[in-house]
JSON list of C-alpha atoms and ligand atoms in Angstrom, two decimals:
[
{"chain": "A", "resi": 128, "resn": "MET", "atom": "CA", "xyz": [-155.13, 12.87, 1.37]},
{"chain": "A", "resi": 129, "resn": "HIS", "atom": "CA", "xyz": [-157.86, 13.18, -0.80]},
{"chain": "A", "resi": 130, "resn": "ARG", "atom": "CA", "xyz": [-159.90, 10.35, -1.68]},
{"chain": "A", "resi": 131, "resn": "VAL", "atom": "CA", "xyz": [-161.54, 8.92, -5.34]},
{"chain": "A", "resi": 132, "resn": "LEU", "atom": "CA", "xyz": [-164.67, 6.91, -5.38]},
{"chain": "A", "resi": 133, "resn": "LEU", "atom": "CA", "xyz": [-164.19, 3.82, -8.21]},
{"chain": "A", "resi": 134, "resn": "VAL", "atom": "CA", "xyz": [-167.43, 2.84, -8.99]},
{"chain": "A", "resi": 135, "resn": "GLU", "atom": "CA", "xyz": [-167.17, -0.76, -11.01]},
{"chain": "A", "resi": 136, "resn": "ASP", "atom": "CA", "xyz": [-169.07, -3.64, -10.37]},
{"chain": "A", "resi": 137, "resn": "ASN", "atom": "CA", "xyz": [-166.48, -6.02, -12.65]},
{"chain": "A", "resi": 138, "resn": "GLU", "atom": "CA", "xyz": [-163.79, -7.58, -9.76]},
{"chain": "A", "resi": 139, "resn": "LEU", "atom": "CA", "xyz": [-161.24, -7.42, -12.45]},
{"chain": "A", "resi": 140, "resn": "ASN", "atom": "CA", "xyz": [-161.64, -4.10, -13.69]},
{"chain": "A", "resi": 141, "resn": "ARG", "atom": "CA", "xyz": [-161.54, -2.70, -9.43]},
{"chain": "A", "resi": 142, "resn": "THR", "atom": "CA", "xyz": [-158.05, -4.85, -9.38]},
{"chain": "A", "resi": 143, "resn": "ILE", "atom": "CA", "xyz": [-156.54, -3.15, -12.13]},
{"chain": "A", "resi": 144, "resn": "ILE", "atom": "CA", "xyz": [-157.45, 0.60, -11.11]},
{"chain": "A", "resi": 145, "resn": "GLU", "atom": "CA", "xyz": [-156.79, -0.89, -7.70]},
{"chain": "A", "resi": 146, "resn": "ASP", "atom": "CA", "xyz": [-152.93, -1.75, -8.79]},
{"chain": "A", "resi": 147, "resn": "ALA", "atom": "CA", "xyz": [-152.93, 1.94, -10.47]},
{"chain": "A", "resi": 148, "resn": "PHE", "atom": "CA", "xyz": [-153.65, 3.37, -7.24]},
{"chain": "A", "resi": 149, "resn": "GLU", "atom": "CA", "xyz": [-151.34, 0.96, -5.30]},
{"chain": "A", "resi": 150, "resn": "PHE", "atom": "CA", "xyz": [-148.22, 1.28, -7.79]},
{"chain": "A", "resi": 151, "resn": "ASP", "atom": "CA", "xyz": [-148.42, 4.22, -10.02]},
{"chain": "A", "resi": 152, "resn": "SER", "atom": "CA", "xyz": [-148.02, 6.57, -7.09]},
{"chain": "A", "resi": 153, "resn": "ILE", "atom": "CA", "xyz": [-151.51, 8.78, -7.75]},
{"chain": "A", "resi": 154, "resn": "PRO", "atom": "CA", "xyz": [-151.94, 11.11, -4.42]},
{"chain": "A", "resi": 155, "resn": "ALA", "atom": "CA", "xyz": [-155.22, 9.68, -3.16]},
{"chain": "A", "resi": 156, "resn": "GLU", "atom": "CA", "xyz": [-156.74, 7.18, -1.14]},
{"chain": "A", "resi": 157, "resn": "LEU", "atom": "CA", "xyz": [-158.99, 4.93, -3.65]},
{"chain": "A", "resi": 158, "resn": "ALA", "atom": "CA", "xyz": [-162.61, 3.48, -2.19]},
{"chain": "A", "resi": 159, "resn": "CYS", "atom": "CA", "xyz": [-165.05, 1.43, -3.99]},
{"chain": "A", "resi": 160, "resn": "ALA", "atom": "CA", "xyz": [-168.46, 0.95, -4.83]},
{"chain": "A", "resi": 161, "resn": "GLU", "atom": "CA", "xyz": [-170.41, -2.12, -6.57]},
{"chain": "A", "resi": 162, "resn": "ASN", "atom": "CA", "xyz": [-173.59, -0.59, -7.40]},
{"chain": "A", "resi": 163, "resn": "GLY", "atom": "CA", "xyz": [-175.18, 2.36, -8.08]},
{"chain": "A", "resi": 164, "resn": "CYS", "atom": "CA", "xyz": [-177.37, 2.93, -4.95]},
{"chain": "A", "resi": 165, "resn": "GLN", "atom": "CA", "xyz": [-173.77, 2.84, -2.93]},
{"chain": "A", "resi": 166, "resn": "ALA", "atom": "CA", "xyz": [-171.95, 5.15, -4.85]},
{"chain": "A", "resi": 167, "resn": "ILE", "atom": "CA", "xyz": [-174.62, 7.79, -4.03]},
{"chain": "A", "resi": 168, "resn": "GLU", "atom": "CA", "xyz": [-174.08, 6.32, -0.12]},
{"chain": "A", "resi": 169, "resn": "LEU", "atom": "CA", "xyz": [-170.56, 6.88, -0.56]},
{"chain": "A", "resi": 170, "resn": "ALA", "atom": "CA", "xyz": [-170.30, 9.78, -2.59]},
{"chain": "A", "resi": 171, "resn": "GLN", "atom": "CA", "xyz": [-172.34, 11.40, 0.11]},
{"chain": "A", "resi": 172, "resn": "SER", "atom": "CA", "xyz": [-170.28, 10.23, 2.97]},
{"chain": "A", "resi": 173, "resn": "LEU", "atom": "CA", "xyz": [-166.60, 10.19, 1.62]},
{"chain": "A", "resi": 174, "resn": "LYS", "atom": "CA", "xyz": [-167.33, 13.36, -0.06]},
{"chain": "A", "resi": 175, "resn": "PRO", "atom": "CA", "xyz": [-164.82, 12.39, -2.86]},
{"chain": "A", "resi": 176, "resn": "ALA", "atom": "CA", "xyz": [-162.81, 14.97, -4.82]},
{"chain": "A", "resi": 177, "resn": "LEU", "atom": "CA", "xyz": [-163.36, 12.41, -7.90]},
{"chain": "A", "resi": 178, "resn": "ILE", "atom": "CA", "xyz": [-165.83, 9.92, -9.28]},
{"chain": "A", "resi": 179, "resn": "LEU", "atom": "CA", "xyz": [-164.51, 6.78, -11.67]},
{"chain": "A", "resi": 180, "resn": "MET", "atom": "CA", "xyz": [-167.71, 5.40, -13.12]},
{"chain": "A", "resi": 181, "resn": "ASP", "atom": "CA", "xyz": [-168.33, 2.31, -15.11]},
{"chain": "A", "resi": 182, "resn": "VAL", "atom": "CA", "xyz": [-171.65, 2.42, -16.80]},
{"chain": "A", "resi": 183, "resn": "GLN", "atom": "CA", "xyz": [-173.17, -0.78, -16.92]},
{"chain": "A", "resi": 184, "resn": "LEU", "atom": "CA", "xyz": [-173.97, -1.56, -13.12]},
{"chain": "A", "resi": 185, "resn": "PRO", "atom": "CA", "xyz": [-176.31, -3.91, -11.26]},
{"chain": "A", "resi": 186, "resn": "ASP", "atom": "CA", "xyz": [-178.80, -1.42, -10.52]},
{"chain": "A", "resi": 187, "resn": "LEU", "atom": "CA", "xyz": [-178.45, 1.90, -12.12]},
{"chain": "A", "resi": 188, "resn": "SER", "atom": "CA", "xyz": [-176.87, 2.95, -14.66]},
{"chain": "A", "resi": 189, "resn": "GLY", "atom": "CA", "xyz": [-173.62, 5.19, -14.33]},
{"chain": "A", "resi": 190, "resn": "LEU", "atom": "CA", "xyz": [-175.15, 7.84, -16.03]},
{"chain": "A", "resi": 191, "resn": "GLU", "atom": "CA", "xyz": [-178.26, 8.05, -13.94]},
{"chain": "A", "resi": 192, "resn": "VAL", "atom": "CA", "xyz": [-175.99, 7.57, -10.53]},
{"chain": "A", "resi": 193, "resn": "ALA", "atom": "CA", "xyz": [-174.25, 11.29, -12.20]},
{"chain": "A", "resi": 194, "resn": "ARG", "atom": "CA", "xyz": [-177.33, 12.42, -12.90]},
{"chain": "A", "resi": 195, "resn": "ARG", "atom": "CA", "xyz": [-179.01, 11.77, -9.74]},
{"chain": "A", "resi": 196, "resn": "LEU", "atom": "CA", "xyz": [-175.60, 13.15, -7.68]},
{"chain": "A", "resi": 197, "resn": "GLN", "atom": "CA", "xyz": [-175.86, 16.45, -9.54]},
{"chain": "A", "resi": 198, "resn": "GLN", "atom": "CA", "xyz": [-179.70, 16.61, -7.43]},
{"chain": "A", "resi": 199, "resn": "ILE", "atom": "CA", "xyz": [-177.68, 16.28, -4.05]},
{"chain": "A", "resi": 200, "resn": "THR", "atom": "CA", "xyz": [-176.36, 19.54, -2.78]},
{"chain": "A", "resi": 201, "resn": "THR", "atom": "CA", "xyz": [-173.03, 17.64, -1.21]},
{"chain": "A", "resi": 202, "resn": "THR", "atom": "CA", "xyz": [-172.28, 15.82, -4.18]},
{"chain": "A", "resi": 203, "resn": "ARG", "atom": "CA", "xyz": [-173.05, 17.94, -7.05]},
{"chain": "A", "resi": 204, "resn": "ASN", "atom": "CA", "xyz": [-169.69, 19.36, -7.43]},
{"chain": "A", "resi": 205, "resn": "ILE", "atom": "CA", "xyz": [-167.74, 15.95, -7.70]},
{"chain": "A", "resi": 206, "resn": "PRO", "atom": "CA", "xyz": [-166.46, 15.53, -10.93]},
{"chain": "A", "resi": 207, "resn": "VAL", "atom": "CA", "xyz": [-167.45, 12.39, -12.21]},
{"chain": "A", "resi": 208, "resn": "TRP", "atom": "CA", "xyz": [-165.44, 10.98, -14.94]},
{"chain": "A", "resi": 209, "resn": "VAL", "atom": "CA", "xyz": [-167.02, 8.08, -17.02]},
{"chain": "A", "resi": 210, "resn": "VAL", "atom": "CA", "xyz": [-165.17, 4.61, -17.58]},
{"chain": "A", "resi": 211, "resn": "SER", "atom": "CA", "xyz": [-167.28, 2.81, -20.11]},
{"chain": "A", "resi": 212, "resn": "ALA", "atom": "CA", "xyz": [-167.65, -0.31, -22.20]},
{"chain": "A", "resi": 213, "resn": "HIS", "atom": "CA", "xyz": [-169.84, 1.34, -24.33]},
{"chain": "A", "resi": 214, "resn": "ALA", "atom": "CA", "xyz": [-167.61, 3.00, -27.56]},
{"chain": "A", "resi": 215, "resn": "LEU", "atom": "CA", "xyz": [-171.22, 3.67, -29.65]},
{"chain": "A", "resi": 216, "resn": "LYS", "atom": "CA", "xyz": [-171.30, 6.86, -31.39]},
{"chain": "A", "resi": 217, "resn": "GLY", "atom": "CA", "xyz": [-173.19, 8.96, -29.15]},
{"chain": "A", "resi": 218, "resn": "ASP", "atom": "CA", "xyz": [-172.14, 7.26, -25.63]},
{"chain": "A", "resi": 219, "resn": "GLU", "atom": "CA", "xyz": [-169.49, 9.73, -24.87]},
{"chain": "A", "resi": 220, "resn": "GLU", "atom": "CA", "xyz": [-172.60, 12.88, -25.30]},
{"chain": "A", "resi": 221, "resn": "LEU", "atom": "CA", "xyz": [-175.14, 11.11, -23.53]},
{"chain": "A", "resi": 222, "resn": "ALA", "atom": "CA", "xyz": [-172.14, 10.85, -20.26]},
{"chain": "A", "resi": 223, "resn": "PHE", "atom": "CA", "xyz": [-171.73, 14.75, -20.82]},
{"chain": "A", "resi": 224, "resn": "GLU", "atom": "CA", "xyz": [-175.38, 15.80, -21.02]},
{"chain": "A", "resi": 225, "resn": "ALA", "atom": "CA", "xyz": [-175.62, 13.46, -17.23]},
{"chain": "A", "resi": 226, "resn": "GLY", "atom": "CA", "xyz": [-172.81, 16.06, -15.77]},
{"chain": "A", "resi": 227, "resn": "CYS", "atom": "CA", "xyz": [-169.93, 14.00, -16.66]},
{"chain": "A", "resi": 228, "resn": "VAL", "atom": "CA", "xyz": [-166.88, 15.50, -17.78]},
{"chain": "A", "resi": 229, "resn": "GLU", "atom": "CA", "xyz": [-164.03, 12.97, -18.89]},
{"chain": "A", "resi": 230, "resn": "TYR", "atom": "CA", "xyz": [-164.80, 9.75, -20.99]},
{"chain": "A", "resi": 231, "resn": "PHE", "atom": "CA", "xyz": [-162.62, 6.52, -20.95]},
{"chain": "A", "resi": 232, "resn": "THR", "atom": "CA", "xyz": [-163.37, 3.51, -22.79]},
{"chain": "A", "resi": 233, "resn": "LYS", "atom": "CA", "xyz": [-162.46, 0.03, -21.77]},
{"chain": "A", "resi": 234, "resn": "PRO", "atom": "CA", "xyz": [-160.47, -1.47, -22.40]},
{"chain": "A", "resi": 235, "resn": "LEU", "atom": "CA", "xyz": [-158.62, 0.67, -20.32]},
{"chain": "A", "resi": 236, "resn": "ASP", "atom": "CA", "xyz": [-155.43, 2.62, -21.04]},
{"chain": "A", "resi": 237, "resn": "VAL", "atom": "CA", "xyz": [-154.52, 3.03, -17.62]},
{"chain": "A", "resi": 238, "resn": "ALA", "atom": "CA", "xyz": [-151.27, 4.71, -18.21]},
{"chain": "A", "resi": 239, "resn": "SER", "atom": "CA", "xyz": [-152.95, 7.79, -19.47]},
{"chain": "A", "resi": 240, "resn": "LEU", "atom": "CA", "xyz": [-156.11, 7.41, -16.93]},
{"chain": "A", "resi": 241, "resn": "GLY", "atom": "CA", "xyz": [-153.37, 7.59, -14.55]},
{"chain": "A", "resi": 242, "resn": "GLU", "atom": "CA", "xyz": [-151.24, 10.70, -15.94]},
{"chain": "A", "resi": 243, "resn": "LYS", "atom": "CA", "xyz": [-155.13, 12.68, -16.00]},
{"chain": "A", "resi": 244, "resn": "LEU", "atom": "CA", "xyz": [-155.55, 11.61, -12.50]},
{"chain": "A", "resi": 245, "resn": "LYS", "atom": "CA", "xyz": [-151.79, 12.34, -11.61]},
{"chain": "A", "resi": 246, "resn": "ALA", "atom": "CA", "xyz": [-152.95, 16.06, -13.45]},
{"chain": "A", "resi": 247, "resn": "PHE", "atom": "CA", "xyz": [-155.85, 16.42, -11.63]},
{"chain": "A", "resi": 248, "resn": "LEU", "atom": "CA", "xyz": [-155.13, 16.12, -8.11]},
{"chain": "A", "resi": 249, "resn": "ASN", "atom": "CA", "xyz": [-151.98, 17.73, -8.44]},
{"chain": "A", "resi": 250, "resn": "GLN", "atom": "CA", "xyz": [-153.96, 21.04, -9.40]},
{"chain": "A", "resi": 251, "resn": "LEU", "atom": "CA", "xyz": [-156.25, 20.12, -7.03]},
{"chain": "A", "resi": 252, "resn": "SER", "atom": "CA", "xyz": [-153.47, 20.23, -4.21]},
{"chain": "A", "resi": 253, "resn": "GLN", "atom": "CA", "xyz": [-151.90, 23.22, -5.66]},
{"chain": "A", "resi": 254, "resn": "SER", "atom": "CA", "xyz": [-155.47, 24.97, -5.04]},
{"chain": "A", "resi": 255, "resn": "ASP", "atom": "CA", "xyz": [-156.14, 23.81, -1.48]},
{"chain": "A", "resi": 256, "resn": "SER", "atom": "CA", "xyz": [-152.73, 25.36, -0.94]},
{"chain": "A", "resi": 257, "resn": "ASN", "atom": "CA", "xyz": [-153.41, 28.52, -2.38]},
{"chain": "A", "resi": 258, "resn": "HIS", "atom": "CA", "xyz": [-156.36, 28.69, -0.59]},
{"chain": "A", "resi": 259, "resn": "VAL", "atom": "CA", "xyz": [-155.09, 28.05, 3.22]},
{"chain": "B", "resi": 1104, "resn": "MN", "atom": "MN1", "xyz": [-170.43, -3.02, -15.17]}
]
């Protein structure tokens, strides 16, 4: 099963996404990091298929984490989806410049995130089986 790494320091927000994985049959195992440094460590050790990234973290900003992951050979190809409380004009562009590929704003539309996750993971499983 594929792994998804959630980087989120807020416990309530983590629970919302954990519940979506548990009850909305998203076909992946969810791991969580609570800060940027932990996120960089876990991204390297777990090699997740995808990272869901909060922007405001206690140590590094999520966008800085995304930039650092791009400098590391083993993590540079992991897609990063931003889940941000920032909805200011230009924030989305900053996220894309940092290498992030999707941008969701809080309050999070969990159903729409779930649908995108399922589509992404199903496509990934299909391309895996094509390569076998
Ligand atoms: Mn946060």
